[in-house]
Coordinates of C-alpha atoms in Angstrom, one line a residue:
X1 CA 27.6 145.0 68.1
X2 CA 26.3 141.6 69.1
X3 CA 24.1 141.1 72.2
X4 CA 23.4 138.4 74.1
X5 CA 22.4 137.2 77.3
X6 CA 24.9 136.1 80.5
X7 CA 24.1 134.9 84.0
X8 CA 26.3 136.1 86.7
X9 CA 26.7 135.3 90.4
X10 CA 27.6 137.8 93.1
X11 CA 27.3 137.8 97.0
X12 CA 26.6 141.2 99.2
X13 CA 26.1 141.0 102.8
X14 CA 22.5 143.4 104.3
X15 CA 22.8 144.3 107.9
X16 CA 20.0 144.5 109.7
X17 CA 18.8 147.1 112.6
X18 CA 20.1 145.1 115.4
X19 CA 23.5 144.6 114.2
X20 CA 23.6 148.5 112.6
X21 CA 22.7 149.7 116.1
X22 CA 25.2 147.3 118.3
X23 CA 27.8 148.9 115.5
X24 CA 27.0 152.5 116.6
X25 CA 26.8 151.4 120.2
X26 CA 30.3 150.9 120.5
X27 CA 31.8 154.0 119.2
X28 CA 29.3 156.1 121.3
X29 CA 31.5 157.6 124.5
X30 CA 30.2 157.7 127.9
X31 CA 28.3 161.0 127.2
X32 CA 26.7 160.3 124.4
X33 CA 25.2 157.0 125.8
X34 CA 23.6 158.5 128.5
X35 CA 21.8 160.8 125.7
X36 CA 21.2 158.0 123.3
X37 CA 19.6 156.1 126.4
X38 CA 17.5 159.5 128.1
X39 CA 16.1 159.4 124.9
X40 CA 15.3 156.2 124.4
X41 CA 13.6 155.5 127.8
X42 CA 11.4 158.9 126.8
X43 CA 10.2 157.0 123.9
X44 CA 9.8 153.3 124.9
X45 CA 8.1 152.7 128.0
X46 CA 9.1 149.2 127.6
X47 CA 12.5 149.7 128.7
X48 CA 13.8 150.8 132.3
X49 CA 17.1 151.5 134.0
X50 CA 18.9 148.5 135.9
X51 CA 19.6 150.0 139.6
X52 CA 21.2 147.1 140.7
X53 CA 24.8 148.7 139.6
X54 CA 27.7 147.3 140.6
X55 CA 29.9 148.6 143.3
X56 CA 32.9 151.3 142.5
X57 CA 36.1 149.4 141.6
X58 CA 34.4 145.7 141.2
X59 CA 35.1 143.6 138.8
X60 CA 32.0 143.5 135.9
X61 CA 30.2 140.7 135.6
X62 CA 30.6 138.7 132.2
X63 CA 28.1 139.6 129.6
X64 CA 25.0 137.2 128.7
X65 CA 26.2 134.4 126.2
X66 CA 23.0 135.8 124.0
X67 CA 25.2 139.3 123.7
X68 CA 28.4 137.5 123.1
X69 CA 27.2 135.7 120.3
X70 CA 26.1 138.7 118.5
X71 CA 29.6 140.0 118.2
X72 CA 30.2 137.5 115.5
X73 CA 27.2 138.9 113.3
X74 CA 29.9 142.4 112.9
X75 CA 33.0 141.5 113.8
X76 CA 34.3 141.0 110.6
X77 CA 32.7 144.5 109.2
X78 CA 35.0 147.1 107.9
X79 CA 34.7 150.6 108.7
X80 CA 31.6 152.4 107.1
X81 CA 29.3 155.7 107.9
X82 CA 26.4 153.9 110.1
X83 CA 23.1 155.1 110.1
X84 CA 20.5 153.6 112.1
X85 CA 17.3 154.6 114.4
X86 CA 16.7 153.0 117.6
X87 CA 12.8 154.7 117.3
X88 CA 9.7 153.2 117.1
X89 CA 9.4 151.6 113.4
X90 CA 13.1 151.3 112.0
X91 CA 12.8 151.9 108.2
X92 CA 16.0 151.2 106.8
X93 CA 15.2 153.5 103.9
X94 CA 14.5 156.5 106.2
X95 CA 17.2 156.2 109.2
X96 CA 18.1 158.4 111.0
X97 CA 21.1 159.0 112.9
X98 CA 20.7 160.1 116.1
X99 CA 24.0 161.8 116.6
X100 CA 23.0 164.6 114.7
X101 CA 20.1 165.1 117.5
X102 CA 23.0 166.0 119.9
X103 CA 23.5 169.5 120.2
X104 CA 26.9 170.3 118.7
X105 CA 29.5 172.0 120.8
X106 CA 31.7 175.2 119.3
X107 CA 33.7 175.0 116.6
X108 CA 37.7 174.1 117.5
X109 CA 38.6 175.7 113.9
X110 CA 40.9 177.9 114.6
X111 CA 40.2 180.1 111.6
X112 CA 36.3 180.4 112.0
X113 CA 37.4 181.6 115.4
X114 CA 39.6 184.0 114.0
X115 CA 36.6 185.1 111.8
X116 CA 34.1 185.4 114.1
X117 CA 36.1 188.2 115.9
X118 CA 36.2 190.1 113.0
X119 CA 32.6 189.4 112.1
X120 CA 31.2 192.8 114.2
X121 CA 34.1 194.6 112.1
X122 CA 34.2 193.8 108.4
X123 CA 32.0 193.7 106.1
X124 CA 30.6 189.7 104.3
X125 CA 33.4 190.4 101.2
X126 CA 35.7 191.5 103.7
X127 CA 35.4 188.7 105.9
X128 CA 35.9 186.4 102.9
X129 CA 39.0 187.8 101.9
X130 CA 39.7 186.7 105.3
X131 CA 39.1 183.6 105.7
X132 CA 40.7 183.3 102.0
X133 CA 44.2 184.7 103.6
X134 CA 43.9 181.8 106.4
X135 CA 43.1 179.4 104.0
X136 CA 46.9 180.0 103.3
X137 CA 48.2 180.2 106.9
X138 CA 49.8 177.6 108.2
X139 CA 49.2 176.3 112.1
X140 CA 51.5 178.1 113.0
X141 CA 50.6 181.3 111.4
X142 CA 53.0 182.4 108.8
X143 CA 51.5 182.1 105.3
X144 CA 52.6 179.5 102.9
X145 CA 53.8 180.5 99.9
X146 CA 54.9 184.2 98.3
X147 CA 53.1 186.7 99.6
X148 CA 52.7 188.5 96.3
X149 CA 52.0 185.1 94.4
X150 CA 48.9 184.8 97.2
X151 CA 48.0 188.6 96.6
X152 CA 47.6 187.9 93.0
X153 CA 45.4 185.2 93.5
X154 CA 43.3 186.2 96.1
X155 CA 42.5 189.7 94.2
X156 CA 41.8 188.0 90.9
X157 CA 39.4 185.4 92.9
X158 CA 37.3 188.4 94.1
X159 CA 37.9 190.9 91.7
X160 CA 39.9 192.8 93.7
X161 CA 41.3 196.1 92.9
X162 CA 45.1 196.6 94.0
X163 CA 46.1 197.0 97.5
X164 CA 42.9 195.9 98.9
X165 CA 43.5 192.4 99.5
X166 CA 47.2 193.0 101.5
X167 CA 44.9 196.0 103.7
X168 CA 42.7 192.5 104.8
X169 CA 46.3 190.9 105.4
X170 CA 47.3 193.7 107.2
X171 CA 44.1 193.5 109.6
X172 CA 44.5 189.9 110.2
X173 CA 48.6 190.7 110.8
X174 CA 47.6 193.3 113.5
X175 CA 44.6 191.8 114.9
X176 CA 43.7 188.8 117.6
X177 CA 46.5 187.1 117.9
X178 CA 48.8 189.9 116.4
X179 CA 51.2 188.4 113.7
X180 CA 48.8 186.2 112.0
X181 CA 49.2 185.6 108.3
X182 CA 52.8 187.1 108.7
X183 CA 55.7 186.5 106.0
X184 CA 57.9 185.7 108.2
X185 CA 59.6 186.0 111.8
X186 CA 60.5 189.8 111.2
X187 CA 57.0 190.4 110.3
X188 CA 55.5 188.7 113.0
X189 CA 57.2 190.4 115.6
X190 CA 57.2 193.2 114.7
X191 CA 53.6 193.3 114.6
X192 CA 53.4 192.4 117.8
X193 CA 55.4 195.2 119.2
X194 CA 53.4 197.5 117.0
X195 CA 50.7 198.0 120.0
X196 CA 53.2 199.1 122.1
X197 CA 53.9 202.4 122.9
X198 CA 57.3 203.7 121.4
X199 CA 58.1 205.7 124.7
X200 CA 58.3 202.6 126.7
X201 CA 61.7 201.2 127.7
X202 CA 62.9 199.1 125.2
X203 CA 60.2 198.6 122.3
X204 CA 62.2 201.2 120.3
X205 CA 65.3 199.3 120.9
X206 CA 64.1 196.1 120.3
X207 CA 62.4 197.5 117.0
X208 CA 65.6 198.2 115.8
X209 CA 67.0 195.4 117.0
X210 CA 64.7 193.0 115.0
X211 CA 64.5 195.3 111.7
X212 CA 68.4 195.2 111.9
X213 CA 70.0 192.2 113.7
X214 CA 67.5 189.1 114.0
X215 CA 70.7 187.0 113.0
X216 CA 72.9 188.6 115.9
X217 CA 70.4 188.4 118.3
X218 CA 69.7 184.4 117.8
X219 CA 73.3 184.2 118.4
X220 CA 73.5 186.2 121.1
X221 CA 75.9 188.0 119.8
X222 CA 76.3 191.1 122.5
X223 CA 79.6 192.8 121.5
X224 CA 78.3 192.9 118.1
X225 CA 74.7 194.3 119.2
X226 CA 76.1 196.8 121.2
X227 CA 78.5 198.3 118.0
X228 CA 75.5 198.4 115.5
X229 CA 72.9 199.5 117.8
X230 CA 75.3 201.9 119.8
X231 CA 73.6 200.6 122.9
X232 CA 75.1 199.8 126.4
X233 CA 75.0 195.7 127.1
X234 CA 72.4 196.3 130.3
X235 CA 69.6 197.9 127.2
X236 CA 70.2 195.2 124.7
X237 CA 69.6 192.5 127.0
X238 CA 66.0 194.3 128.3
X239 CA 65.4 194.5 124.5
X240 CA 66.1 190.6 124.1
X241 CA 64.1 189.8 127.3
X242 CA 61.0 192.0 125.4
X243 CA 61.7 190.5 122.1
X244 CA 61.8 186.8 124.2
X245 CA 58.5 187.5 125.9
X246 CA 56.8 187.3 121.7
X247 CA 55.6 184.9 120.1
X248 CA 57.4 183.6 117.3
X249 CA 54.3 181.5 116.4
X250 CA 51.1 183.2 116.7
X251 CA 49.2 180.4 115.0
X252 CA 49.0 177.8 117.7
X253 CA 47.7 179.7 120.9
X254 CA 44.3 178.9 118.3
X255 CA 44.7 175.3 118.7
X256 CA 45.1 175.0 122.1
X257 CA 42.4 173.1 123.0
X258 CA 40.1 173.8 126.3
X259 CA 40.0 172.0 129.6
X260 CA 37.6 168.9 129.0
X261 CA 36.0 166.7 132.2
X262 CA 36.2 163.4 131.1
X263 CA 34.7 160.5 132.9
X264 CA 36.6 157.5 132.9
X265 CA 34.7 154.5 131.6
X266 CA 37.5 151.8 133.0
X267 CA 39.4 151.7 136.0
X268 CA 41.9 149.8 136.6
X269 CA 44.4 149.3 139.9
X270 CA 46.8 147.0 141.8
X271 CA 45.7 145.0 144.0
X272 CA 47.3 141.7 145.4
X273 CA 50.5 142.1 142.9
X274 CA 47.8 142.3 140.3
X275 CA 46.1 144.2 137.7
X276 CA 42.9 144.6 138.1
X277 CA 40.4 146.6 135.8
X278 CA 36.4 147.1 136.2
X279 CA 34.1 149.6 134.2
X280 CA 33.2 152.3 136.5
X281 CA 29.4 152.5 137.0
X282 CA 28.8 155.8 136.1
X283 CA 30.0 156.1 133.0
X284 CA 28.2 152.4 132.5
X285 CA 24.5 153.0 132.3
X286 CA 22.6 149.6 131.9
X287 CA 18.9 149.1 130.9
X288 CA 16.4 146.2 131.2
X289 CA 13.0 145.2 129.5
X290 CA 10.4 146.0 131.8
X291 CA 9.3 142.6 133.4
X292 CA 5.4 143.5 133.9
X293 CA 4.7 144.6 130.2
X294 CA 7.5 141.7 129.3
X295 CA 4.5 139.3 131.4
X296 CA 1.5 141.3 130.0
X297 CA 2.4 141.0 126.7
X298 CA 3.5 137.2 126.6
X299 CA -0.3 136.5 127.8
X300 CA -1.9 138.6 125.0
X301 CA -0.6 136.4 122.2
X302 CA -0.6 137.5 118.6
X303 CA -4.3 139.9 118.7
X304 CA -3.4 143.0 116.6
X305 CA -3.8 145.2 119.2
X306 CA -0.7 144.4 120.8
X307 CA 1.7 144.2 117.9
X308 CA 3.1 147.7 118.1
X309 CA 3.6 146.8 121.2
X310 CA 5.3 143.9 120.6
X311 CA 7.3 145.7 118.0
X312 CA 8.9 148.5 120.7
X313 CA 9.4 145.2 123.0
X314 CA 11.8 143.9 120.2
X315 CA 13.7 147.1 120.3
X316 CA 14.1 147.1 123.7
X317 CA 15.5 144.0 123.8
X318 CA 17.7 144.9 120.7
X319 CA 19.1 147.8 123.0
X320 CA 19.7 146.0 126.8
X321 CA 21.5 143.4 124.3
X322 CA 23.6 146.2 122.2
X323 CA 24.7 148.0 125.5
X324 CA 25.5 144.6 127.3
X325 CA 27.5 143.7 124.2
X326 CA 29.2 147.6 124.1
X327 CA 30.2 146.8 127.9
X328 CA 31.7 143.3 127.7
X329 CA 33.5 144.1 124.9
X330 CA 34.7 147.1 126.2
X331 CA 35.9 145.4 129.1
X332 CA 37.6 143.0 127.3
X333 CA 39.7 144.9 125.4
X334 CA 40.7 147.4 128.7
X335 CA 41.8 144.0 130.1
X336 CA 44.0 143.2 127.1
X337 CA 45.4 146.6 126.9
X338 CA 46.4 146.8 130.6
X339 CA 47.8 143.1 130.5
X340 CA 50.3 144.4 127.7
X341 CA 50.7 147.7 129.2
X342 CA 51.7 146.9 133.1
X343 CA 54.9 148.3 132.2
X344 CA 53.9 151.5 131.1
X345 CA 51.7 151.5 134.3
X346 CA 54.2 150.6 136.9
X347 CA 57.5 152.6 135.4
X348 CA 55.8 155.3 133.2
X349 CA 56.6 156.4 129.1
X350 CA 59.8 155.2 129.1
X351 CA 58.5 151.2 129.4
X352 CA 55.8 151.8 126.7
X353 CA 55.6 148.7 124.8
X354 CA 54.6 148.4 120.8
X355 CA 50.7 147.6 120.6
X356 CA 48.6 148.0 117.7
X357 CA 44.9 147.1 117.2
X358 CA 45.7 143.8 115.5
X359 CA 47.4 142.7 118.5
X360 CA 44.4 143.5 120.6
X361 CA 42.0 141.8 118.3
X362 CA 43.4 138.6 118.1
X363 CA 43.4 138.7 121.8
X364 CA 40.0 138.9 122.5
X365 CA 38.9 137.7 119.3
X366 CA 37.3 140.2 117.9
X367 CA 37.8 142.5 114.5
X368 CA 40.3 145.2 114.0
X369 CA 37.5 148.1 113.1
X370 CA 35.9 146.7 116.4
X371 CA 38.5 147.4 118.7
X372 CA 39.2 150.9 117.2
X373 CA 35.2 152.1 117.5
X374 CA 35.4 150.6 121.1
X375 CA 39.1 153.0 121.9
X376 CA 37.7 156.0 120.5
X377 CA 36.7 158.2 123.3
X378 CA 36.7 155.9 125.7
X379 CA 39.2 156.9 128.8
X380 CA 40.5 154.5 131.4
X381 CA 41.7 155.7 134.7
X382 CA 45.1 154.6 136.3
X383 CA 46.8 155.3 139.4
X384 CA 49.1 156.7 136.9
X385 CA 46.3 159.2 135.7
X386 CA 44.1 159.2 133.2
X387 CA 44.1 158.3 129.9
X388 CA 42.2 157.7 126.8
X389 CA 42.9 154.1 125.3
X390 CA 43.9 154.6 121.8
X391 CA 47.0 156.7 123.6
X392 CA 48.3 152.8 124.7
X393 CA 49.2 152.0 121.2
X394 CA 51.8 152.7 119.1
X395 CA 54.1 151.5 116.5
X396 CA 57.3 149.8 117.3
X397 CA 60.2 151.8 115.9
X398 CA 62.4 149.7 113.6
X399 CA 65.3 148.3 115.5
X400 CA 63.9 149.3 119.0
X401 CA 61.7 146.8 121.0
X402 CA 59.7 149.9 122.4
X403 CA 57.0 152.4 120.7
X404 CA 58.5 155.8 119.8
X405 CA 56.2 157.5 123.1
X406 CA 59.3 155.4 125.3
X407 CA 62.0 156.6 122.9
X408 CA 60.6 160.2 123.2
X409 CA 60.6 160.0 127.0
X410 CA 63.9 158.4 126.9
X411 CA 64.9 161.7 124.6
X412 CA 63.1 164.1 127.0
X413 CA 64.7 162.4 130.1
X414 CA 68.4 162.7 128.9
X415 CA 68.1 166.1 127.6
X416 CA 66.5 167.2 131.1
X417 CA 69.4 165.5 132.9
X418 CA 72.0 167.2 130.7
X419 CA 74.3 169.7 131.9
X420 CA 73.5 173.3 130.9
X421 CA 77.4 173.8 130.3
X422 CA 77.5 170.9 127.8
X423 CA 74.5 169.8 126.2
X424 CA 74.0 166.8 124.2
X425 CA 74.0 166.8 120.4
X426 CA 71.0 164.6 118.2
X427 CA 74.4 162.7 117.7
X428 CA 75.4 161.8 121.5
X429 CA 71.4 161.3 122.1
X430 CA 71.6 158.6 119.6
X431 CA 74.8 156.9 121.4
X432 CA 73.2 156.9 124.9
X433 CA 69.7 155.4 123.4
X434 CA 72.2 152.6 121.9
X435 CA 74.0 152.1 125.1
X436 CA 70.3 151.0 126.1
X437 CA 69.4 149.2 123.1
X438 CA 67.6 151.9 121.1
X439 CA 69.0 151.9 117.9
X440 CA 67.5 155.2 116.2
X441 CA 68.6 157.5 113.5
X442 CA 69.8 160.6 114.3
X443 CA 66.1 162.5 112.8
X444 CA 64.1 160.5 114.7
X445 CA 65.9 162.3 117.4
X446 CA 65.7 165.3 116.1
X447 CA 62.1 164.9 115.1
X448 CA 61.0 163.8 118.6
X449 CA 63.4 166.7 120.6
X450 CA 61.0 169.2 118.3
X451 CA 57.2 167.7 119.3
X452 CA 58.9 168.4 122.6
X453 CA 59.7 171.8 122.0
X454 CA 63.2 171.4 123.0
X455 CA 66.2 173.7 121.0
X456 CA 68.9 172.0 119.5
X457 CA 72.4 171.6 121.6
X458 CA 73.8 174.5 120.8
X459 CA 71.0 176.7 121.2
X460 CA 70.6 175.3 124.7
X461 CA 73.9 175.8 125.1
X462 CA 73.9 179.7 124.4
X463 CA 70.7 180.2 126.3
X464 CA 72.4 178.7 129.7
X465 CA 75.8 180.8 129.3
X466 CA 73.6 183.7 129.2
X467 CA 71.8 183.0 132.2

């Protein structure tokens, strides 16, 4: 092989600390400002809060031209991990990112929560074969896949001897919630009636009833109950009612996610026949160099002494800039989003409009990746209620002129106006939404009736005749 020499040309951007900290600025939320900024003002004493805080409900002040024209050193960025120190003596070969200072809160994984219930009752191999049987539970709690397939594997991944691996199922089926890791529906409930005493009206019935007839039952099929069960009609239907008060899918009472208090970091009301949108001050916190060292230190000069604490003047400055910047920008794009959304605001779902971040962008002239750190976590509060911003975009469905939240509503709204004795079919659903200029397929219906937990037509239909 022949060597030989080439020259070659390429172009890489560096980013600096400034523009790596006004980066992380604006995908921090409310909360986790405030800690970035306690912190800060611990370390630096050249930095101090502003009080001067604008009033409740005014509108915010533009930010300094300096901060605006910082935008353009990141705008054009893509998304990337950031890691950078607002400390004293940013290395960019030792950052640090202070996130991982902040204390993290409780796991929302619904199977280490699972686990950690069992942790005071099986032993470490124990709780591995576990956490190996939720590995293959779906959300919703049933396994995936053939039970005896997963038995196989699991025993052969620990060595398992036989019988030992379904006797960790089986404390998983009967545990906390009860029908976890089931095979099916039959499974399930019946695992969930296996607490109950068997003397007590109607669990021995319904026992039956589900071993025997979980077909009849769905169809409410009484006369037919009532043969094969030799039970009076008053019986079966205190059966059902216990079999109806289970929960066919013990998975997602884990995801259900706890109560948060958020803070809203936008406001925005009508005032005048207009919209009108302000941060709120409390979820705002702005800081300031301090002017006396800002004096001292201009009349010192260059002597040594003073250049570390010139250097933590820098950062200061870096930071007042990166949070006026975060604010502004913030502001902006709240504006933008309630100037396309005043539907939405004024009439609710149903007038949701398409949005997307590349609308937004272009608006305010800004980057994509900057508008989606700058939603994240950030909430805006409405006389409508509250909600966070990425929830005011959405896709435009194709031959609709609204997003698929208005279609949904529009689904939910029919259905719920429907009478019990005839209920509409996906198919009549799909008629009306035309009759209004919707024009959807029949499973996008379908799909959108089952995010809202709503029973096809005819199940509706059978649950209102028996009521």
């Amino acid at each position: 092989m022949k060597t030989r020499l080439a020259a070659t040309q390429t172009q890489s951007q560096t980013l600096n600390a400034q523009v790596l900290q006004s980066i992380r600025l604006l995908g921090l939320t409310g909360l986790e400002l405030e800690q970035e900024l306690a912190e800060a003002l611990a370390q630096n004493p050249m930095l101090e809060r502003e009080e001067d805080e604008p009033a409740a409900g005014a509108p915010e002040p533009a930010a300094q031209d300096r901060a605006a024209q910082e935008a353009a050193a990141f705008d054009e960025l893509p998304e990337f991990p950031l890691h950078a120190s607002a400390g004293r003596g940013f290395d960019p070969d030792e950052a640090e990112d202070r996130m991982a200072r902040i204390a993290a809160p409780l796991s929302n994984d619904p199977a280490l929560r699972v686990l950690e219930g069992l942790a005071m009752e099986l032993k470490p191999q124990d709780l591995a074969i576990a956490a190996a049987w939720l590995e293959r539970t779906a959300d919703s709690g049933y396994l995936v896949g053939d039970r005896e397939a997963l038995d196989a594997e699991i025993s052969a991944a620990f060595a398992l001897r036989p019988g030992r691996a379904e006797a960790i199922r089986q404390r998983l089926l009967h545990g906390s919630p009860a029908g976890l890791a089931a095979i099916d529906l039959r499974e399930c409930l019946m695992a969930q009636l296996h607490d109950l005493p068997a003397g007590e009206p109607g669990v021995a019935l319904a026992r039956d009833m589900i071993d025997r007839s979980l077909g009849l039952l769905a169809e409410r099929d009484w006369p037919a109950l009532s043969q094969r069960h030799d039970a009076p009609l008053e019986a079966l239907r205190a059966a059902a009612r216990l079999i109806q008060s289970l929960n066919p899918r013990p998975g997602e009472p884990l995801l259900a996610e706890e109560p948060v208090h958020v803070l809203p970091d936008v406001v925005a009301w009508k005032a005048d026949g207009r919209w009108q949108v302000a941060l709120n001050p409390q979820a705002a916190p702005r800081v300031r160099v301090a002017s006396e060292y800002e004096s001292a230190l201009a009349e010192a000069g260059d002597h040594p002494s003073v250049q570390h604490l010139k250097a933590l003047m820098n950062e200061a400055r870096w930071l007042a800039r990166g949070i006026a910047q975060r604010h502004d920008t913030l502001l902006k794009v709240a504006r933008a989003v309630v100037a396309r959304q005043q539907a939405f605001l004024e009439r609710g779902e149903e007038a949701m409009l398409p949005l997307t971040l590349k609308d937004i962008a272009a608006e305010v002239g800004v980057h994509e990746s900057t508008v989606s750190r700058i939603t994240s976590g950030k909430y805006l509060q409405t006389p409508r209620g509250l909600f966070e911003l990425k929830r005011f975009f959405g896709v435009k469905l194709e031959g609709s002129a609204i997003a698929g939240v208005a279609v949904k509503a529009l689904v939910k709204k029919l259905i719920g106006a429907e009478r019990p004795e005839a209920p509409l079919s996906d198919e009549v659903l799909v008629a009306l939404l035309a009759r209004r200029g919707v024009q959807v397929a029949r499973r996008t219906v379908a799909k959108y009736r089952e995010q809202l937990n709503l029973p096809p037509a005819r199940q509706r239909g059978q649950a209102a005749r028996a009521a």
